[in-house]
PDB file of C-alpha atoms in Angstrom:
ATOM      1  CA  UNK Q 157     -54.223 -99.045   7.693  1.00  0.00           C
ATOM      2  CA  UNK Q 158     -56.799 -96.755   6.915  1.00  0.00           C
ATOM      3  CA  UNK Q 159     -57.640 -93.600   9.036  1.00  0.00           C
ATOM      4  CA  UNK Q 160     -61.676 -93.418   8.745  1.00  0.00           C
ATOM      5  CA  UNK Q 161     -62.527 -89.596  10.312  1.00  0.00           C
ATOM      6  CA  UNK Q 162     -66.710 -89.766  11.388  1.00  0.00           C
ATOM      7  CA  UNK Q 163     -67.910 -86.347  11.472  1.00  0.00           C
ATOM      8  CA  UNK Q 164     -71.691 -87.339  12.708  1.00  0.00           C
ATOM      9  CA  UNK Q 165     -73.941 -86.445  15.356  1.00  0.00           C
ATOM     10  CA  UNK Q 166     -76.212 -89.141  15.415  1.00  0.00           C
ATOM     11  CA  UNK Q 167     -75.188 -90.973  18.921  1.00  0.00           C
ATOM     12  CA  UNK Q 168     -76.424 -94.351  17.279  1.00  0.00           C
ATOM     13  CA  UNK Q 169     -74.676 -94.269  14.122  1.00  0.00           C
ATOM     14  CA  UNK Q 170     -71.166 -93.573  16.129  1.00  0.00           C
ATOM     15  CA  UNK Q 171     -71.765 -96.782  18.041  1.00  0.00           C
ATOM     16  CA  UNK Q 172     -72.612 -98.437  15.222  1.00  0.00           C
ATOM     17  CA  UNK Q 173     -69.423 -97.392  13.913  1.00  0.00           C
ATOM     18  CA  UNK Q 174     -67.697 -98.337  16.571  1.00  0.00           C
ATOM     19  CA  UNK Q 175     -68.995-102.229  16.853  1.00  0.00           C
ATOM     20  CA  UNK Q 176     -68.449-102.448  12.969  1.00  0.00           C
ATOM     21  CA  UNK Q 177     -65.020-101.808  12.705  1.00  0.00           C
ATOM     22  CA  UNK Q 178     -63.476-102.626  16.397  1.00  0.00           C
ATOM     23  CA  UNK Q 179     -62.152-105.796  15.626  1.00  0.00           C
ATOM     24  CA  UNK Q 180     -60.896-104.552  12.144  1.00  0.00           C
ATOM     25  CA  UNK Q 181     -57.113-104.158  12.566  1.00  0.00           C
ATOM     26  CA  UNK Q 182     -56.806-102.527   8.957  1.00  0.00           C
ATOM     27  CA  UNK Q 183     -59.315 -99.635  10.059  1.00  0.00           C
ATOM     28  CA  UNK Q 184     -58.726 -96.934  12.632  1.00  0.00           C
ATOM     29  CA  UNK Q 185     -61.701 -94.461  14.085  1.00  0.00           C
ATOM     30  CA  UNK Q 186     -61.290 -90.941  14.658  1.00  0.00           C
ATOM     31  CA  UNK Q 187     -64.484 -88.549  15.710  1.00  0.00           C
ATOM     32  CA  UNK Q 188     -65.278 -85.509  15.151  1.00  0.00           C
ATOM     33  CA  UNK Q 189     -68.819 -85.237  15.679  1.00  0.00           C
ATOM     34  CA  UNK Q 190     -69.896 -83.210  13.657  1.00  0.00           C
ATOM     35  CA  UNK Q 191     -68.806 -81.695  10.154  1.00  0.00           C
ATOM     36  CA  UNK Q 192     -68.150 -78.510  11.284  1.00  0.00           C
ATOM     37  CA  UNK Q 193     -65.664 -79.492  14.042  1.00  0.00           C
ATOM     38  CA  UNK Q 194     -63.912 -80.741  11.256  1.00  0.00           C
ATOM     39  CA  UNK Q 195     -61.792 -77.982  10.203  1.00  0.00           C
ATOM     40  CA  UNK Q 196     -60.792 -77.444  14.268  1.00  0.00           C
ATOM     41  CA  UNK Q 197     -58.739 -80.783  13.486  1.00  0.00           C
ATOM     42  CA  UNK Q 198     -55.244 -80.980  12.830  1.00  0.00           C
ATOM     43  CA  UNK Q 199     -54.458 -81.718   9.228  1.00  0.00           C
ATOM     44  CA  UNK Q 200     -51.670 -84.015  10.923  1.00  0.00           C
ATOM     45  CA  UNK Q 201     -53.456 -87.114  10.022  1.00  0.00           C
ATOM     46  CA  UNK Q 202     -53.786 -88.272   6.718  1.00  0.00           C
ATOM     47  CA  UNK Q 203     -57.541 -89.424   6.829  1.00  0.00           C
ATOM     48  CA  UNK Q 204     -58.162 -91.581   3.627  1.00  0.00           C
ATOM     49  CA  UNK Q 205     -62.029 -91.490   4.237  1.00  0.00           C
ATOM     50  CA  UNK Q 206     -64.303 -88.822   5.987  1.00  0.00           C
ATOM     51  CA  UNK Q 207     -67.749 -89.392   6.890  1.00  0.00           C
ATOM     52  CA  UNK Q 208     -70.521 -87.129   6.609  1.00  0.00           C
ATOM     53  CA  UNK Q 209     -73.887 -87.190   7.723  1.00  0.00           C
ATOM     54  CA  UNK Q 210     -76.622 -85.696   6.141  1.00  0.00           C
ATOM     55  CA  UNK Q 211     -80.788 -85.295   5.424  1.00  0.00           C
ATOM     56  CA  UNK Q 212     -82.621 -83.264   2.765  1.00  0.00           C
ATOM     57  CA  UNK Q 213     -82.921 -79.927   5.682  1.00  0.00           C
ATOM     58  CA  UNK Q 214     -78.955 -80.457   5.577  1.00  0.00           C
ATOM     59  CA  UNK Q 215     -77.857 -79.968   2.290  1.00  0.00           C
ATOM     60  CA  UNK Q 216     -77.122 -76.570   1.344  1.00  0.00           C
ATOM     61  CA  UNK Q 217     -75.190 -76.125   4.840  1.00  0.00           C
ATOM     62  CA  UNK Q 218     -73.660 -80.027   4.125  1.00  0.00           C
ATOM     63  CA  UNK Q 219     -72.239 -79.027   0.446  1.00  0.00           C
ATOM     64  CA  UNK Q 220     -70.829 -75.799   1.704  1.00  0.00           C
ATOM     65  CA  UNK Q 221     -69.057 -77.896   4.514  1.00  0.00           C
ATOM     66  CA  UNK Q 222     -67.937 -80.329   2.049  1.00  0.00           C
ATOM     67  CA  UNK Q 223     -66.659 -77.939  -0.334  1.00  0.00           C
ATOM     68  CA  UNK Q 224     -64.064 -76.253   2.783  1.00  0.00           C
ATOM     69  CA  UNK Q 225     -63.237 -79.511   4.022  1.00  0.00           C
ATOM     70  CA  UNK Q 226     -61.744 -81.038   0.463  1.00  0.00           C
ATOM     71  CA  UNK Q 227     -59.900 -78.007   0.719  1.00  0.00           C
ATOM     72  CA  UNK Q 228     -58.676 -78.730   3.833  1.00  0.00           C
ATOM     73  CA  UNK Q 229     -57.951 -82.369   3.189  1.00  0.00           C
ATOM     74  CA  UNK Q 230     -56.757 -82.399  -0.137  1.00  0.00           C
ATOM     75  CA  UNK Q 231     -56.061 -86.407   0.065  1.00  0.00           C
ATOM     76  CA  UNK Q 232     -59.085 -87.580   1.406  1.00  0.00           C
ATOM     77  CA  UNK Q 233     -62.215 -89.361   0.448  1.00  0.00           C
ATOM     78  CA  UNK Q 234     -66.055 -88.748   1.153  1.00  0.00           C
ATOM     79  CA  UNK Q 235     -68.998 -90.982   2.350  1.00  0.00           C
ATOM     80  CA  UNK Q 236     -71.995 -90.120   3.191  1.00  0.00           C
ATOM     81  CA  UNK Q 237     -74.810 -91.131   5.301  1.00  0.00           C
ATOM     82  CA  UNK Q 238     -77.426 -89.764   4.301  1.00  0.00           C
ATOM     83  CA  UNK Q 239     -81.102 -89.634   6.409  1.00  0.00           C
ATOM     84  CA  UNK Q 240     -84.326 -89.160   4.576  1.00  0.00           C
ATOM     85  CA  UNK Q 241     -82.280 -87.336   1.515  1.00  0.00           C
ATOM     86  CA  UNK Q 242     -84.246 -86.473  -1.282  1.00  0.00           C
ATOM     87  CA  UNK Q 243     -82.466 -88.814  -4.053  1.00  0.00           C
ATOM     88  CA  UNK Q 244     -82.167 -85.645  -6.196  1.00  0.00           C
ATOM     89  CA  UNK Q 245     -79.572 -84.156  -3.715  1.00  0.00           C
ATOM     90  CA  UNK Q 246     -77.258 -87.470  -4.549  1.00  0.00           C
ATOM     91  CA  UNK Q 247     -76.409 -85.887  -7.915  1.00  0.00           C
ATOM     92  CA  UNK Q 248     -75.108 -82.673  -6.253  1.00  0.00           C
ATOM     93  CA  UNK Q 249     -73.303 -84.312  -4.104  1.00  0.00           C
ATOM     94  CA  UNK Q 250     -71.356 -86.524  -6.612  1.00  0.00           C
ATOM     95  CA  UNK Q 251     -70.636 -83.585  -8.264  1.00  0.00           C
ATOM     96  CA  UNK Q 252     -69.313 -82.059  -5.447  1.00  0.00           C
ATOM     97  CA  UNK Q 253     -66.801 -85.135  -4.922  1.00  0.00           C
ATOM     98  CA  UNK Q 254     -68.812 -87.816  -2.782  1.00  0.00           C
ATOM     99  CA  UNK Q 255     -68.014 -91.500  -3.329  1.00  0.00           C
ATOM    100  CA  UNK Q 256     -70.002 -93.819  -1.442  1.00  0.00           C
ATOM    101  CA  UNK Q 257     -73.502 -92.820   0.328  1.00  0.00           C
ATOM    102  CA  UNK Q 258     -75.348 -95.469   2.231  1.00  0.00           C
ATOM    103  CA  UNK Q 259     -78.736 -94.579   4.099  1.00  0.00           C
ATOM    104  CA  UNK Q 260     -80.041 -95.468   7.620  1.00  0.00           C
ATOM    105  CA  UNK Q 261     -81.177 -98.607   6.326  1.00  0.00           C
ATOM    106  CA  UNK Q 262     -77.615-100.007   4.969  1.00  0.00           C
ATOM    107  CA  UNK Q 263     -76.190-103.163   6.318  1.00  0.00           C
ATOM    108  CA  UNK Q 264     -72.956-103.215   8.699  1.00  0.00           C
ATOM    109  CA  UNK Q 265     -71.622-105.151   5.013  1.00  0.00           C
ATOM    110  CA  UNK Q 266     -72.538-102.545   2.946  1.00  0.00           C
ATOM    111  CA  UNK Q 267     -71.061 -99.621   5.508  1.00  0.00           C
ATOM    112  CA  UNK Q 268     -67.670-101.544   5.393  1.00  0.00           C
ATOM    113  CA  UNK Q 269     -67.762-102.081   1.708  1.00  0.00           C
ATOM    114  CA  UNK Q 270     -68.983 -97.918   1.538  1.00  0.00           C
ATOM    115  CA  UNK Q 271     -65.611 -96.879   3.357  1.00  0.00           C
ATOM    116  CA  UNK Q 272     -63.685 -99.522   0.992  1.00  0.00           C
ATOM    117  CA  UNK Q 273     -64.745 -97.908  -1.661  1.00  0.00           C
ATOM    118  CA  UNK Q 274     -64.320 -94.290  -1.127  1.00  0.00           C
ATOM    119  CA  UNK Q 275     -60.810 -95.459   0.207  1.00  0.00           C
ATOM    120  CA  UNK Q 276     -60.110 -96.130  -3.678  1.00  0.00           C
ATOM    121  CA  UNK Q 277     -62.709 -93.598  -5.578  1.00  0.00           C
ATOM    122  CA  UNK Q 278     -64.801 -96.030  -6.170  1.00  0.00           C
ATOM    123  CA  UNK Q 279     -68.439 -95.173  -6.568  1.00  0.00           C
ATOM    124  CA  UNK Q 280     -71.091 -97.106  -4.186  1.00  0.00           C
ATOM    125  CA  UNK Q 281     -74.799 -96.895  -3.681  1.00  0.00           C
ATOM    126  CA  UNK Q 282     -76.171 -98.529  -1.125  1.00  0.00           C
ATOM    127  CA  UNK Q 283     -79.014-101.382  -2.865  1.00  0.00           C
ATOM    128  CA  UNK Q 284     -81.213 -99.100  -0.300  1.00  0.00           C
ATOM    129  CA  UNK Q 285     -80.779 -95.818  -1.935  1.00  0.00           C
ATOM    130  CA  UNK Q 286     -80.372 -97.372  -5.461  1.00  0.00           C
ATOM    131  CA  UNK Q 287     -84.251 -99.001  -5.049  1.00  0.00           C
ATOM    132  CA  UNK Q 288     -85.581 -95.260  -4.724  1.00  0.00           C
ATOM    133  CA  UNK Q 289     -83.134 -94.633  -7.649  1.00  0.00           C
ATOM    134  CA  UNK Q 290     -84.773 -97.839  -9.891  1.00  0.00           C
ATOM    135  CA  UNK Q 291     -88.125 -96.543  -9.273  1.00  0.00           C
ATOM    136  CA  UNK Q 292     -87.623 -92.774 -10.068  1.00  0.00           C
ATOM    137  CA  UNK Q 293     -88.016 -91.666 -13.702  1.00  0.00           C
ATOM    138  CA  UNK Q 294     -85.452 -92.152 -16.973  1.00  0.00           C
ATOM    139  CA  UNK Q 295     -84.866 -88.352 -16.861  1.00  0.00           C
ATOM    140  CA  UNK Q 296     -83.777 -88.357 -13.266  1.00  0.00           C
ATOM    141  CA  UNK Q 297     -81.773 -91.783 -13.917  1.00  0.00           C
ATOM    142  CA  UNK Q 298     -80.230 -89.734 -17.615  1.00  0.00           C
ATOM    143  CA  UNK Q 299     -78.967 -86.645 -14.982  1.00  0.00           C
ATOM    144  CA  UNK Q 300     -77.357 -89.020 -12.371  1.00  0.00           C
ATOM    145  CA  UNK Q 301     -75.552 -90.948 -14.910  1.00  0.00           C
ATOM    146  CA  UNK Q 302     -74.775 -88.376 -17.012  1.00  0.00           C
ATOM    147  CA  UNK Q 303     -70.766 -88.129 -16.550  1.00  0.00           C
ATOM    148  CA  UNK Q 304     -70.421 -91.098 -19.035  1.00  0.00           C
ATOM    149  CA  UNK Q 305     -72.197 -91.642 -22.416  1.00  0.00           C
ATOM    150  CA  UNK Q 306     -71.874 -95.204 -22.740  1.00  0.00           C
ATOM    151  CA  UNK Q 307     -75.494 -96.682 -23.446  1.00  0.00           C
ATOM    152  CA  UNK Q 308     -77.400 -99.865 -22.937  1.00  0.00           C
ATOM    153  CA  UNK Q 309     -76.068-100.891 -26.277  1.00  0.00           C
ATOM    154  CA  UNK Q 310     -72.666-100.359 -25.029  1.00  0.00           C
ATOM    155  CA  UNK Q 311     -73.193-102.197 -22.101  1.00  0.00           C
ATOM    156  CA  UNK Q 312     -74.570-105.413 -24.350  1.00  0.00           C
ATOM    157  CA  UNK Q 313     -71.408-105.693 -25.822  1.00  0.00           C
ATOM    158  CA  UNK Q 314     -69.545-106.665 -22.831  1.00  0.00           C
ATOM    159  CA  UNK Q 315     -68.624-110.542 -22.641  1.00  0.00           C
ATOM    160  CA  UNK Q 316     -70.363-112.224 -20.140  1.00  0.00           C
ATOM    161  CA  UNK Q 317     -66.484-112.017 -17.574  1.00  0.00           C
ATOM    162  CA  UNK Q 318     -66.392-108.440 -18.575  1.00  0.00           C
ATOM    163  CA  UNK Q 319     -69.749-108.183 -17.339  1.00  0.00           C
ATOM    164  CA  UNK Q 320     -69.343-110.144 -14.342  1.00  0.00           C
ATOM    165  CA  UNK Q 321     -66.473-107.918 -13.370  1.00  0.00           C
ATOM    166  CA  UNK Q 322     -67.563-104.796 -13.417  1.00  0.00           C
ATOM    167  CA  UNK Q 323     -71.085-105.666 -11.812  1.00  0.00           C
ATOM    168  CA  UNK Q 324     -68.458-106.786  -8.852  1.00  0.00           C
ATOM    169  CA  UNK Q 325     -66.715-103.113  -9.353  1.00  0.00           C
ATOM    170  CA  UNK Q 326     -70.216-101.238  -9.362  1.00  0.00           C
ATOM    171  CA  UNK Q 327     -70.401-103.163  -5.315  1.00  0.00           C
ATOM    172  CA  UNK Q 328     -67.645-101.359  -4.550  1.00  0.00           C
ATOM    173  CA  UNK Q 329     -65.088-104.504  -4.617  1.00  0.00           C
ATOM    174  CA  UNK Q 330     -61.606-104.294  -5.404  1.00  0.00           C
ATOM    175  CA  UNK Q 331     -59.570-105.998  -7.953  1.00  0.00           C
ATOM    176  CA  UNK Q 332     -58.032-108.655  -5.552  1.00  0.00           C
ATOM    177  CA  UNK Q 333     -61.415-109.073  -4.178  1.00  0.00           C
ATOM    178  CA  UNK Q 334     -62.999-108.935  -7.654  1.00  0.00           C
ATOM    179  CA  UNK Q 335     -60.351-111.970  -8.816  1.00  0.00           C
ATOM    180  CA  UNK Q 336     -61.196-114.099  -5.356  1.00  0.00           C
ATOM    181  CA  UNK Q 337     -65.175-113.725  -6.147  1.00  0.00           C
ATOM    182  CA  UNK Q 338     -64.612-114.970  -9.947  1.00  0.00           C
ATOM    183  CA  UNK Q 339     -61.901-117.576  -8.912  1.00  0.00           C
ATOM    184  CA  UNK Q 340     -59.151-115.611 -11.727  1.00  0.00           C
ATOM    185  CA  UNK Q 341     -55.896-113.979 -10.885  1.00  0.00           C
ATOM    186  CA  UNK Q 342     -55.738-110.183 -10.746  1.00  0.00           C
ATOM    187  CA  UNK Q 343     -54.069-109.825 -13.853  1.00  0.00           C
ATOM    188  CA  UNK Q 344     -57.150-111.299 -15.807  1.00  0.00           C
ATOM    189  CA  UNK Q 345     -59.255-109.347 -13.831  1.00  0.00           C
ATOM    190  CA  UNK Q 346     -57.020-106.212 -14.660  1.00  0.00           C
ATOM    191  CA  UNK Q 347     -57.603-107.357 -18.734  1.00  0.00           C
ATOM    192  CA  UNK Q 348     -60.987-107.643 -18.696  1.00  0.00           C
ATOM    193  CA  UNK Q 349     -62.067-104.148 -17.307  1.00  0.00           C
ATOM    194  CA  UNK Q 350     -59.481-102.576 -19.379  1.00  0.00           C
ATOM    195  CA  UNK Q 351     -61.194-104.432 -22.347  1.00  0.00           C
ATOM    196  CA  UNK Q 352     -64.748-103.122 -20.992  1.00  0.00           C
ATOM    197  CA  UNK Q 353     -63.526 -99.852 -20.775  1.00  0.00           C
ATOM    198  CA  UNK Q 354     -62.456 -99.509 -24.164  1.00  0.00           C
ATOM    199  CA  UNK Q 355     -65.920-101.057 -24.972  1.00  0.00           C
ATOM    200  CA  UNK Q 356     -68.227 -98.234 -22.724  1.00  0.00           C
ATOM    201  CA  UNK Q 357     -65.736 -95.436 -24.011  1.00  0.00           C
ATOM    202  CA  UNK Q 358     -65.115 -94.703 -20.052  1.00  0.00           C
ATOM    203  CA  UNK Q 359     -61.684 -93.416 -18.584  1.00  0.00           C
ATOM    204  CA  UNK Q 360     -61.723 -95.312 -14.959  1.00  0.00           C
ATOM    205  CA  UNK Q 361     -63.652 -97.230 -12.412  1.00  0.00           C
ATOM    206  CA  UNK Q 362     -66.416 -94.501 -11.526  1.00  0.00           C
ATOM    207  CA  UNK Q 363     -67.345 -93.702 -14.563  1.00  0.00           C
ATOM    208  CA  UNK Q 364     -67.330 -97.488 -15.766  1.00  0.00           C
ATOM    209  CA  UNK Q 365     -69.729 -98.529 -12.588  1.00  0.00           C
ATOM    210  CA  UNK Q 366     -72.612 -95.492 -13.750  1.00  0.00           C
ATOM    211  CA  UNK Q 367     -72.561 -97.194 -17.085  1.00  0.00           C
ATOM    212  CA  UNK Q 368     -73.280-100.507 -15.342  1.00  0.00           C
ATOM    213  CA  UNK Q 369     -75.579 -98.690 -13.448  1.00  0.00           C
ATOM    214  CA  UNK Q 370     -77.290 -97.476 -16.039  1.00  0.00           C
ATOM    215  CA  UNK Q 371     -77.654-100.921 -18.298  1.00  0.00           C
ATOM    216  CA  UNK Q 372     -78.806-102.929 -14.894  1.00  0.00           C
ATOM    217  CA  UNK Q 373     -81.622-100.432 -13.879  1.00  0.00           C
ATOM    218  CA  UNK Q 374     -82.268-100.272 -17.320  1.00  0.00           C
ATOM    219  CA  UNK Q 375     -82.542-104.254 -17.568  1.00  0.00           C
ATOM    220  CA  UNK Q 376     -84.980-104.241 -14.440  1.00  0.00           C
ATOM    221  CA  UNK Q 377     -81.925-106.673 -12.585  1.00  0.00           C
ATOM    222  CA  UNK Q 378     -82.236-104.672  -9.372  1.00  0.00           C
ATOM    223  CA  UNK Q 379     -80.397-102.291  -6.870  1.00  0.00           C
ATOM    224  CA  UNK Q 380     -76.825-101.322  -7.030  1.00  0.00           C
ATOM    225  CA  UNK Q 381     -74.489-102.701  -4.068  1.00  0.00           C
ATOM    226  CA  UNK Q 382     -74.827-105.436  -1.796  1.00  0.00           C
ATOM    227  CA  UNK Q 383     -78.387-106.206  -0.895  1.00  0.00           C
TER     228      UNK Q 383
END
């Protein structure tokens, strides 16, 4: 089961929490309210994901926070929802250890498949964030997807599964999930990333979704994530 901590404010997006996962048996809520009452918590629970809410007059204050609380919680994972954030303020935040950010326009799918995904250290962009992303500038696009230096060329040599696979990682899907959606066991889907990660020159799953990223926006095929 995983233990999903929601440090926001917002009245609306805590209820929305609540009717998204109350029939899911595999996810437990805890509140907090807001991120600084996290560290009055008790580090007795192991939360696998915290949630953080923040908007562009938030940020400074928000990074600071974040910064005390992965001290604090060594073992857990970030999302965060972010409300009118300038998409600048996305880089700083994946450097500072964010996984998932969806917007107040994502889906109750893509919120679910956002906590998934931080759960494992999985990157995800919600398709709403990554269509300011698609239309912002190459530089902007070079800085975000900086932390690997696989190309477009690299991408092109993917085979077409290899391809299909990691399009399904860079949603935020698992590898059980990923082997389901492509009708293969895991094991096949387990060869064929390792095969496009020797290809891109990445280390992991992060760093192979950015160079997806960075072929698909640079292929004009559309957001990132589940639209």
């Amino acid at each position: 089961m995983l233990n999903v901590l929601i440090a926001v404010e917002k009245p609306l997006w805590r209820k929305g929490f609540q009717a998204i996962f109350q029939d899911n048996e595999n996810v437990r809520l805890w509140y907090a309210g807001a991120i600084a009452a996290c560290s009055r918590r008790s580090t007795a629970v192991n939360y696998d994901v915290i949630v953080l809410c923040s908007n562009s007059s938030e940020k400074r204050p928000a990074l600071r926070s974040l910064s005390m609380l992965k001290k604090r919680y060594e073992v857990s994972s970030f999302m965060l929802m972010a409300q009118d954030l300038e998409v600048f303020s996305i880089i700083e935040f994946c450097r500072a250890g964010v996984f998932a950010f969806v917007d107040e326009h994502a889906t109750n799918d893509q919120i679910v498949t956002a906590v998934s995904a931080a759960s494992r250290n999985d990157l995800y962009i919600s398709s709403s964030i990554m269509d300011r992303l698609a239309s912002s500038n190459a530089s902007f696009l070079d800085d975000i997807l900086r932390n690997t230096e696989a190309t477009v060329s690299d991408v092109n040599k993917l085979s077409e599964r290899e391809l299909e696979a990691l399009k399904l990682v860079a949603r935020g899907m698992s590898n059980r999930a990923i082997a389901k959606e492509l009708f293969i066991s895991e094991k096949t889907v387990k060869n064929h990333l390792y095969s496009a990660y020797k290809k891109l020159g990445v280390r992991d799953r992060t760093q192979a979704a950015m160079a997806v990223v960075k072929g698909l926006l640079s292929w004009g095929n559309g957001p990132f994530g589940p639209t």
